[in-house]
Amino acid sequence: MEKLKIAGGYPLKGTIKVSGAKNSAVALIPATILADSPVTIEGLPDISDISMLKSLLEEIGGTVQFEDGDMTVDPSKMISMPLPNGKVKKLRASYYLMGAMLGRFKKAVIGLPGGCHLGPRPIDQHIKGFEALGAQVTNEQGAIYLRADELVGARIYLDVVSVGATINIMLAAVRAKGKTIIENAAKEPEIIDVATLLTNMGAKIKGAGTDVIRIEGVEHLHGCRHTIIPDRIEAGTFMILAAAVGEGVLIDNVIPLHMESLTAKLREMGVPVDAGDEQIFIGKADKLKTVDVKTLVYPGFPTDLQQPFTSLLTRAEGSAVVTDTIYSARFKHIDELRRMNANIKVEGRSAIIHGPIKLQGAKVKASDLRAGAALVIAGLMAEGITEVTGLEHIDRGYSNLEEKLNGLGATIWRESLTQEEIEQLKSS
């Protein structure tokens, strides 16, 4: 086990490159199960979720090659093997294996997924969709069993706008008989990315990126090559840290259209933001004005950037309110920021931040992926040394983070935890 050490107070400048989208990758890789010949996905991030999915595909008989961000999956010899627990438990997005395996084999057994603990994240909308397509779904001993004689297209209305359910139903429906219509569908860029891959494989999908998606089922899907979109959450994390401690940072490999809600908030704070075709430049901001933020589904402000943005707001003058309408339990980073001298209190679904405050280096623990990003940003802003544990969360979503930040002039390194520190962590 390791900890991340950050020497704060160094200004960052230069160019930083964004990796492929994690939230896309975890759906694109299971989608390859639906093809009957090899699929290559280019530009994947080098993160633990990807290596976990690679071994799950190999477990069910896939041949997978992965190097330099490019993955080729040959699904021709895959079988419908149960995946009741083990690796599946460690990966929230393993639920996409349900839709893909159901779509291809008409049956699947998947252990209930894990990942970050962010309060209730039920998969009832996924199950509602599978049942509408003709599957029987049962929950037995902590695993979901899916069985169908055949899948038949249906009209499915999502009670809650859900990215996961939208993608999962899409995966199950592309090889079903007849027409499927998903109403109140999520509109995130990652959904368009998955639909693009499936279309390249021969699926017939219209309306991805709108709230009504229409799918005409086909019998077979074939292999193809696909390049993943850039990670808008990683890009947003870099934009926020550039606003916090930057002296001119160019963010490369980004789609500015995906970043508009964050760009608007940064400009409101007085941060110079200049967007090109595939790049965004964040200039130095001397004084930051405070702003309120409310997370919403896309194209609103992303819940995944709420925690990193909270760190930035400790530098702004005045009081700010950050409200998370998506996940109620997404404030575990607040106690850690308080250890670093932040003046923040939580009321219900909102955090109230009073600034400006000079953060102080401290020992902190990342409880989930984006809390980890928030603490890294806080460490870069703070005086002295910050130690972050819980790196397994950060490694799930950010590839080569230290290397990228050190390239901008940060001073970040990893050290092994002592036995005593490991015991302390286990008891905390």
PDB file of C-alpha atoms in Angstrom, residues 156-402:
ATOM      1  CA  ILE A 156     -39.014   1.758 -21.974  1.00  0.00           C
ATOM      2  CA  TYR A 157     -39.504   4.930 -19.931  1.00  0.00           C
ATOM      3  CA  LEU A 158     -36.772   5.590 -17.356  1.00  0.00           C
ATOM      4  CA  ASP A 159     -38.209   6.936 -14.087  1.00  0.00           C
ATOM      5  CA  VAL A 160     -34.835   8.497 -13.297  1.00  0.00           C
ATOM      6  CA  VAL A 161     -32.393   9.883 -15.866  1.00  0.00           C
ATOM      7  CA  SER A 162     -29.595   7.322 -15.561  1.00  0.00           C
ATOM      8  CA  VAL A 163     -26.445   7.037 -17.682  1.00  0.00           C
ATOM      9  CA  GLY A 164     -25.844   3.455 -16.548  1.00  0.00           C
ATOM     10  CA  ALA A 165     -29.393   2.293 -17.301  1.00  0.00           C
ATOM     11  CA  THR A 166     -29.476   4.071 -20.682  1.00  0.00           C
ATOM     12  CA  ILE A 167     -26.250   2.362 -21.810  1.00  0.00           C
ATOM     13  CA  ASN A 168     -27.138  -1.035 -20.330  1.00  0.00           C
ATOM     14  CA  ILE A 169     -30.550  -1.146 -22.034  1.00  0.00           C
ATOM     15  CA  MET A 170     -28.904  -0.040 -25.294  1.00  0.00           C
ATOM     16  CA  LEU A 171     -26.421  -2.959 -25.016  1.00  0.00           C
ATOM     17  CA  ALA A 172     -29.210  -5.470 -24.387  1.00  0.00           C
ATOM     18  CA  ALA A 173     -31.484  -4.086 -27.132  1.00  0.00           C
ATOM     19  CA  VAL A 174     -29.147  -3.834 -30.163  1.00  0.00           C
ATOM     20  CA  ARG A 175     -29.508  -7.567 -30.952  1.00  0.00           C
ATOM     21  CA  ALA A 176     -33.129  -7.928 -29.751  1.00  0.00           C
ATOM     22  CA  LYS A 177     -35.986  -8.589 -32.191  1.00  0.00           C
ATOM     23  CA  GLY A 178     -37.787  -5.466 -33.383  1.00  0.00           C
ATOM     24  CA  LYS A 179     -37.711  -1.862 -32.200  1.00  0.00           C
ATOM     25  CA  THR A 180     -36.753  -0.507 -28.764  1.00  0.00           C
ATOM     26  CA  ILE A 181     -37.454   3.065 -27.678  1.00  0.00           C
ATOM     27  CA  ILE A 182     -35.751   4.432 -24.536  1.00  0.00           C
ATOM     28  CA  GLU A 183     -37.590   7.521 -23.246  1.00  0.00           C
ATOM     29  CA  ASN A 184     -36.182   9.986 -20.689  1.00  0.00           C
ATOM     30  CA  ALA A 185     -32.752   8.681 -21.711  1.00  0.00           C
ATOM     31  CA  ALA A 186     -29.572  10.301 -20.363  1.00  0.00           C
ATOM     32  CA  LYS A 187     -27.724  12.567 -22.841  1.00  0.00           C
ATOM     33  CA  GLU A 188     -24.097  12.332 -21.647  1.00  0.00           C
ATOM     34  CA  PRO A 189     -21.298  12.346 -24.276  1.00  0.00           C
ATOM     35  CA  GLU A 190     -20.293   8.856 -23.096  1.00  0.00           C
ATOM     36  CA  ILE A 191     -23.677   7.523 -24.322  1.00  0.00           C
ATOM     37  CA  ILE A 192     -23.005   8.954 -27.785  1.00  0.00           C
ATOM     38  CA  ASP A 193     -19.551   7.329 -27.700  1.00  0.00           C
ATOM     39  CA  VAL A 194     -21.002   3.883 -26.910  1.00  0.00           C
ATOM     40  CA  ALA A 195     -23.715   4.337 -29.572  1.00  0.00           C
ATOM     41  CA  THR A 196     -21.007   5.291 -32.108  1.00  0.00           C
ATOM     42  CA  LEU A 197     -19.074   2.081 -31.365  1.00  0.00           C
ATOM     43  CA  LEU A 198     -22.234  -0.046 -31.628  1.00  0.00           C
ATOM     44  CA  THR A 199     -23.220   1.672 -34.909  1.00  0.00           C
ATOM     45  CA  ASN A 200     -19.733   0.992 -36.303  1.00  0.00           C
ATOM     46  CA  MET A 201     -20.337  -2.654 -35.348  1.00  0.00           C
ATOM     47  CA  GLY A 202     -23.558  -2.665 -37.400  1.00  0.00           C
ATOM     48  CA  ALA A 203     -26.220  -1.650 -34.841  1.00  0.00           C
ATOM     49  CA  LYS A 204     -29.083   0.650 -35.869  1.00  0.00           C
ATOM     50  CA  ILE A 205     -29.370   3.417 -33.262  1.00  0.00           C
ATOM     51  CA  LYS A 206     -30.906   6.890 -33.629  1.00  0.00           C
ATOM     52  CA  GLY A 207     -31.157   9.717 -31.109  1.00  0.00           C
ATOM     53  CA  ALA A 208     -28.158   9.011 -28.832  1.00  0.00           C
ATOM     54  CA  GLY A 209     -27.443  12.307 -27.041  1.00  0.00           C
ATOM     55  CA  THR A 210     -31.164  13.208 -26.948  1.00  0.00           C
ATOM     56  CA  ASP A 211     -33.763  12.060 -24.431  1.00  0.00           C
ATOM     57  CA  VAL A 212     -35.343   9.555 -26.856  1.00  0.00           C
ATOM     58  CA  ILE A 213     -33.164   6.765 -28.285  1.00  0.00           C
ATOM     59  CA  ARG A 214     -34.566   4.461 -30.995  1.00  0.00           C
ATOM     60  CA  ILE A 215     -32.967   1.084 -31.679  1.00  0.00           C
ATOM     61  CA  GLU A 216     -33.815  -1.314 -34.500  1.00  0.00           C
ATOM     62  CA  GLY A 217     -32.532  -4.755 -33.486  1.00  0.00           C
ATOM     63  CA  VAL A 218     -30.103  -6.627 -35.771  1.00  0.00           C
ATOM     64  CA  GLU A 219     -29.087 -10.303 -35.739  1.00  0.00           C
ATOM     65  CA  HIS A 220     -25.308  -9.890 -35.881  1.00  0.00           C
ATOM     66  CA  LEU A 221     -22.683  -7.297 -34.973  1.00  0.00           C
ATOM     67  CA  HIS A 222     -19.194  -7.356 -36.489  1.00  0.00           C
ATOM     68  CA  GLY A 223     -15.803  -6.067 -35.379  1.00  0.00           C
ATOM     69  CA  CYS A 224     -14.520  -2.524 -36.039  1.00  0.00           C
ATOM     70  CA  ARG A 225     -11.996   0.117 -34.891  1.00  0.00           C
ATOM     71  CA  HIS A 226     -13.117   2.902 -32.583  1.00  0.00           C
ATOM     72  CA  THR A 227     -11.325   5.836 -30.936  1.00  0.00           C
ATOM     73  CA  ILE A 228     -12.612   6.762 -27.477  1.00  0.00           C
ATOM     74  CA  ILE A 229     -13.574  10.363 -26.611  1.00  0.00           C
ATOM     75  CA  PRO A 230     -11.374  12.380 -24.183  1.00  0.00           C
ATOM     76  CA  ASP A 231     -12.257  12.200 -20.483  1.00  0.00           C
ATOM     77  CA  ARG A 232     -14.280  15.325 -19.668  1.00  0.00           C
ATOM     78  CA  ILE A 233     -13.980  14.712 -15.921  1.00  0.00           C
ATOM     79  CA  GLU A 234     -10.189  14.442 -16.068  1.00  0.00           C
ATOM     80  CA  ALA A 235     -10.135  17.556 -18.289  1.00  0.00           C
ATOM     81  CA  GLY A 236     -12.337  19.344 -15.744  1.00  0.00           C
ATOM     82  CA  THR A 237     -10.071  18.257 -12.878  1.00  0.00           C
ATOM     83  CA  PHE A 238      -7.083  19.748 -14.740  1.00  0.00           C
ATOM     84  CA  MET A 239      -9.010  22.979 -15.484  1.00  0.00           C
ATOM     85  CA  ILE A 240      -9.853  23.342 -11.783  1.00  0.00           C
ATOM     86  CA  LEU A 241      -6.290  22.733 -10.568  1.00  0.00           C
ATOM     87  CA  ALA A 242      -5.001  25.149 -13.241  1.00  0.00           C
ATOM     88  CA  ALA A 243      -7.408  27.790 -11.886  1.00  0.00           C
ATOM     89  CA  ALA A 244      -6.284  27.002  -8.315  1.00  0.00           C
ATOM     90  CA  VAL A 245      -2.484  27.041  -8.720  1.00  0.00           C
ATOM     91  CA  GLY A 246      -1.751  27.647 -12.407  1.00  0.00           C
ATOM     92  CA  GLU A 247       0.256  30.343 -14.129  1.00  0.00           C
ATOM     93  CA  GLY A 248      -0.936  29.460 -17.622  1.00  0.00           C
ATOM     94  CA  VAL A 249      -1.866  25.817 -18.306  1.00  0.00           C
ATOM     95  CA  LEU A 250      -2.829  24.375 -21.706  1.00  0.00           C
ATOM     96  CA  ILE A 251      -5.115  21.345 -21.541  1.00  0.00           C
ATOM     97  CA  ASP A 252      -4.714  19.176 -24.636  1.00  0.00           C
ATOM     98  CA  ASN A 253      -7.064  16.502 -26.079  1.00  0.00           C
ATOM     99  CA  VAL A 254     -10.345  17.938 -24.808  1.00  0.00           C
ATOM    100  CA  ILE A 255     -13.746  18.611 -26.418  1.00  0.00           C
ATOM    101  CA  PRO A 256     -14.598  22.176 -25.245  1.00  0.00           C
ATOM    102  CA  LEU A 257     -18.324  21.620 -25.915  1.00  0.00           C
ATOM    103  CA  HIS A 258     -18.320  18.955 -23.156  1.00  0.00           C
ATOM    104  CA  MET A 259     -16.815  21.457 -20.701  1.00  0.00           C
ATOM    105  CA  GLU A 260     -19.263  24.351 -21.061  1.00  0.00           C
ATOM    106  CA  SER A 261     -20.879  24.198 -17.588  1.00  0.00           C
ATOM    107  CA  LEU A 262     -17.460  24.270 -15.879  1.00  0.00           C
ATOM    108  CA  THR A 263     -16.036  26.888 -18.278  1.00  0.00           C
ATOM    109  CA  ALA A 264     -18.973  29.197 -17.444  1.00  0.00           C
ATOM    110  CA  LYS A 265     -18.399  28.830 -13.679  1.00  0.00           C
ATOM    111  CA  LEU A 266     -14.638  29.450 -13.947  1.00  0.00           C
ATOM    112  CA  ARG A 267     -15.219  32.599 -16.036  1.00  0.00           C
ATOM    113  CA  GLU A 268     -17.790  33.754 -13.460  1.00  0.00           C
ATOM    114  CA  MET A 269     -15.042  33.425 -10.826  1.00  0.00           C
ATOM    115  CA  GLY A 270     -12.707  35.610 -12.888  1.00  0.00           C
ATOM    116  CA  VAL A 271     -10.536  32.837 -14.354  1.00  0.00           C
ATOM    117  CA  PRO A 272      -9.348  33.512 -17.935  1.00  0.00           C
ATOM    118  CA  VAL A 273     -10.498  30.547 -20.093  1.00  0.00           C
ATOM    119  CA  ASP A 274      -9.678  30.345 -23.787  1.00  0.00           C
ATOM    120  CA  ALA A 275     -11.095  27.410 -25.788  1.00  0.00           C
ATOM    121  CA  GLY A 276      -9.738  26.171 -29.131  1.00  0.00           C
ATOM    122  CA  ASP A 277     -10.760  23.123 -31.182  1.00  0.00           C
ATOM    123  CA  GLU A 278      -9.225  20.390 -29.014  1.00  0.00           C
ATOM    124  CA  GLN A 279      -7.495  22.507 -26.367  1.00  0.00           C
ATOM    125  CA  ILE A 280      -8.417  24.809 -23.488  1.00  0.00           C
ATOM    126  CA  PHE A 281      -6.037  27.400 -22.008  1.00  0.00           C
ATOM    127  CA  ILE A 282      -6.494  28.438 -18.363  1.00  0.00           C
ATOM    128  CA  GLY A 283      -4.767  31.727 -17.537  1.00  0.00           C
ATOM    129  CA  LYS A 284      -3.594  32.924 -14.120  1.00  0.00           C
ATOM    130  CA  ALA A 285      -6.322  34.290 -11.856  1.00  0.00           C
ATOM    131  CA  ASP A 286      -5.089  36.641  -9.133  1.00  0.00           C
ATOM    132  CA  LYS A 287      -8.368  37.031  -7.247  1.00  0.00           C
ATOM    133  CA  LEU A 288     -11.228  34.569  -7.358  1.00  0.00           C
ATOM    134  CA  LYS A 289     -14.851  35.635  -6.935  1.00  0.00           C
ATOM    135  CA  THR A 290     -17.105  33.159  -5.186  1.00  0.00           C
ATOM    136  CA  VAL A 291     -19.886  31.289  -7.054  1.00  0.00           C
ATOM    137  CA  ASP A 292     -22.648  28.863  -6.112  1.00  0.00           C
ATOM    138  CA  VAL A 293     -22.775  25.486  -7.851  1.00  0.00           C
ATOM    139  CA  LYS A 294     -25.590  22.971  -8.251  1.00  0.00           C
ATOM    140  CA  THR A 295     -24.880  19.600  -9.875  1.00  0.00           C
ATOM    141  CA  LEU A 296     -27.263  18.429 -12.596  1.00  0.00           C
ATOM    142  CA  VAL A 297     -27.361  15.745 -15.268  1.00  0.00           C
ATOM    143  CA  TYR A 298     -25.510  16.630 -18.492  1.00  0.00           C
ATOM    144  CA  PRO A 299     -25.255  19.316 -19.864  1.00  0.00           C
ATOM    145  CA  GLY A 300     -25.442  20.702 -16.303  1.00  0.00           C
ATOM    146  CA  PHE A 301     -22.520  20.887 -13.846  1.00  0.00           C
ATOM    147  CA  PRO A 302     -21.202  17.300 -13.346  1.00  0.00           C
ATOM    148  CA  THR A 303     -21.469  15.678  -9.924  1.00  0.00           C
ATOM    149  CA  ASP A 304     -18.007  14.193 -10.622  1.00  0.00           C
ATOM    150  CA  LEU A 305     -16.482  17.713 -10.528  1.00  0.00           C
ATOM    151  CA  GLN A 306     -18.327  18.905  -7.428  1.00  0.00           C
ATOM    152  CA  GLN A 307     -15.632  17.702  -5.002  1.00  0.00           C
ATOM    153  CA  PRO A 308     -12.606  19.097  -6.904  1.00  0.00           C
ATOM    154  CA  PHE A 309     -14.471  22.413  -7.370  1.00  0.00           C
ATOM    155  CA  THR A 310     -15.058  22.637  -3.609  1.00  0.00           C
ATOM    156  CA  SER A 311     -11.269  22.671  -3.086  1.00  0.00           C
ATOM    157  CA  LEU A 312     -10.942  25.595  -5.518  1.00  0.00           C
ATOM    158  CA  LEU A 313     -13.678  27.552  -3.707  1.00  0.00           C
ATOM    159  CA  THR A 314     -11.569  27.672  -0.507  1.00  0.00           C
ATOM    160  CA  ARG A 315      -9.449  30.252  -2.403  1.00  0.00           C
ATOM    161  CA  ALA A 316     -12.410  32.456  -3.439  1.00  0.00           C
ATOM    162  CA  GLU A 317     -13.488  35.575  -1.536  1.00  0.00           C
ATOM    163  CA  GLY A 318     -16.813  35.183   0.266  1.00  0.00           C
ATOM    164  CA  SER A 319     -19.249  32.341   0.907  1.00  0.00           C
ATOM    165  CA  ALA A 320     -20.263  29.729  -1.660  1.00  0.00           C
ATOM    166  CA  VAL A 321     -22.899  26.992  -1.618  1.00  0.00           C
ATOM    167  CA  VAL A 322     -22.281  23.710  -3.462  1.00  0.00           C
ATOM    168  CA  THR A 323     -25.384  21.524  -3.807  1.00  0.00           C
ATOM    169  CA  ASP A 324     -25.239  17.948  -5.109  1.00  0.00           C
ATOM    170  CA  THR A 325     -28.644  16.920  -6.482  1.00  0.00           C
ATOM    171  CA  ILE A 326     -27.305  13.614  -7.871  1.00  0.00           C
ATOM    172  CA  TYR A 327     -25.557  11.806  -4.975  1.00  0.00           C
ATOM    173  CA  SER A 328     -26.462  12.636  -1.386  1.00  0.00           C
ATOM    174  CA  ALA A 329     -23.392  11.020   0.211  1.00  0.00           C
ATOM    175  CA  ARG A 330     -20.791  12.863  -1.813  1.00  0.00           C
ATOM    176  CA  PHE A 331     -19.366  15.039   0.963  1.00  0.00           C
ATOM    177  CA  LYS A 332     -16.860  12.683   2.591  1.00  0.00           C
ATOM    178  CA  HIS A 333     -14.015  14.923   1.369  1.00  0.00           C
ATOM    179  CA  ILE A 334     -15.251  17.816   3.539  1.00  0.00           C
ATOM    180  CA  ASP A 335     -13.903  16.417   6.835  1.00  0.00           C
ATOM    181  CA  GLU A 336     -10.541  15.884   5.137  1.00  0.00           C
ATOM    182  CA  LEU A 337     -10.492  19.451   3.762  1.00  0.00           C
ATOM    183  CA  ARG A 338     -11.275  20.690   7.284  1.00  0.00           C
ATOM    184  CA  ARG A 339      -8.131  18.923   8.514  1.00  0.00           C
ATOM    185  CA  MET A 340      -6.326  21.145   6.025  1.00  0.00           C
ATOM    186  CA  ASN A 341      -7.842  24.271   7.644  1.00  0.00           C
ATOM    187  CA  ALA A 342     -10.801  24.733   5.257  1.00  0.00           C
ATOM    188  CA  ASN A 343     -13.850  26.541   6.660  1.00  0.00           C
ATOM    189  CA  ILE A 344     -16.730  24.385   5.358  1.00  0.00           C
ATOM    190  CA  LYS A 345     -19.943  23.032   6.835  1.00  0.00           C
ATOM    191  CA  VAL A 346     -22.410  20.539   5.387  1.00  0.00           C
ATOM    192  CA  GLU A 347     -26.170  21.097   5.530  1.00  0.00           C
ATOM    193  CA  GLY A 348     -28.203  18.322   3.900  1.00  0.00           C
ATOM    194  CA  ARG A 349     -27.216  18.067   0.249  1.00  0.00           C
ATOM    195  CA  SER A 350     -25.171  21.290   0.364  1.00  0.00           C
ATOM    196  CA  ALA A 351     -21.710  22.346   1.494  1.00  0.00           C
ATOM    197  CA  ILE A 352     -21.125  25.969   2.519  1.00  0.00           C
ATOM    198  CA  ILE A 353     -17.565  27.166   1.917  1.00  0.00           C
ATOM    199  CA  HIS A 354     -16.174  30.358   3.480  1.00  0.00           C
ATOM    200  CA  GLY A 355     -13.039  31.812   1.889  1.00  0.00           C
ATOM    201  CA  PRO A 356     -10.413  32.761   1.194  1.00  0.00           C
ATOM    202  CA  ILE A 357      -8.498  30.370   3.478  1.00  0.00           C
ATOM    203  CA  LYS A 358      -4.859  29.341   3.215  1.00  0.00           C
ATOM    204  CA  LEU A 359      -4.908  25.544   3.315  1.00  0.00           C
ATOM    205  CA  GLN A 360      -2.275  23.701   5.374  1.00  0.00           C
ATOM    206  CA  GLY A 361      -0.687  20.368   4.483  1.00  0.00           C
ATOM    207  CA  ALA A 362      -2.094  17.431   6.476  1.00  0.00           C
ATOM    208  CA  LYS A 363      -2.587  13.646   6.457  1.00  0.00           C
ATOM    209  CA  VAL A 364      -5.839  12.927   4.629  1.00  0.00           C
ATOM    210  CA  LYS A 365      -7.670   9.912   3.207  1.00  0.00           C
ATOM    211  CA  ALA A 366      -9.479   9.611  -0.135  1.00  0.00           C
ATOM    212  CA  SER A 367     -12.828   7.865   0.418  1.00  0.00           C
ATOM    213  CA  ASP A 368     -13.737   7.738  -3.281  1.00  0.00           C
ATOM    214  CA  LEU A 369     -12.314   8.615  -6.693  1.00  0.00           C
ATOM    215  CA  ARG A 370     -13.320  12.296  -6.991  1.00  0.00           C
ATOM    216  CA  ALA A 371     -12.688  12.965  -3.279  1.00  0.00           C
ATOM    217  CA  GLY A 372      -9.142  11.841  -4.085  1.00  0.00           C
ATOM    218  CA  ALA A 373      -8.927  14.415  -6.894  1.00  0.00           C
ATOM    219  CA  ALA A 374     -10.235  17.123  -4.533  1.00  0.00           C
ATOM    220  CA  LEU A 375      -7.533  16.290  -1.970  1.00  0.00           C
ATOM    221  CA  VAL A 376      -4.759  16.313  -4.586  1.00  0.00           C
ATOM    222  CA  ILE A 377      -5.883  19.799  -5.698  1.00  0.00           C
ATOM    223  CA  ALA A 378      -6.049  20.929  -2.054  1.00  0.00           C
ATOM    224  CA  GLY A 379      -2.536  19.528  -1.503  1.00  0.00           C
ATOM    225  CA  LEU A 380      -1.222  21.523  -4.473  1.00  0.00           C
ATOM    226  CA  MET A 381      -2.806  24.685  -2.984  1.00  0.00           C
ATOM    227  CA  ALA A 382      -1.669  24.078   0.605  1.00  0.00           C
ATOM    228  CA  GLU A 383       1.399  25.223   2.523  1.00  0.00           C
ATOM    229  CA  GLY A 384       3.687  22.334   3.430  1.00  0.00           C
ATOM    230  CA  ILE A 385       3.365  18.613   2.750  1.00  0.00           C
ATOM    231  CA  THR A 386       0.069  16.776   2.273  1.00  0.00           C
ATOM    232  CA  GLU A 387      -0.135  12.975   2.520  1.00  0.00           C
ATOM    233  CA  VAL A 388      -3.036  11.273   0.755  1.00  0.00           C
ATOM    234  CA  THR A 389      -3.960   7.619   1.408  1.00  0.00           C
ATOM    235  CA  GLY A 390      -6.704   5.607  -0.320  1.00  0.00           C
ATOM    236  CA  LEU A 391      -4.833   5.743  -3.637  1.00  0.00           C
ATOM    237  CA  GLU A 392      -6.694   2.696  -4.964  1.00  0.00           C
ATOM    238  CA  HIS A 393      -9.624   5.089  -5.536  1.00  0.00           C
ATOM    239  CA  ILE A 394      -7.518   7.627  -7.461  1.00  0.00           C
ATOM    240  CA  ASP A 395      -5.923   4.877  -9.568  1.00  0.00           C
ATOM    241  CA  ARG A 396      -9.405   3.771 -10.673  1.00  0.00           C
ATOM    242  CA  GLY A 397      -9.921   6.980 -12.613  1.00  0.00           C
ATOM    243  CA  TYR A 398      -6.732   8.963 -13.267  1.00  0.00           C
ATOM    244  CA  SER A 399      -3.900   7.500 -15.324  1.00  0.00           C
ATOM    245  CA  ASN A 400      -0.292   8.567 -14.608  1.00  0.00           C
ATOM    246  CA  LEU A 401      -1.486  11.422 -12.400  1.00  0.00           C
ATOM    247  CA  GLU A 402       1.825  12.184 -10.664  1.00  0.00           C
TER     248      GLU A 402
END
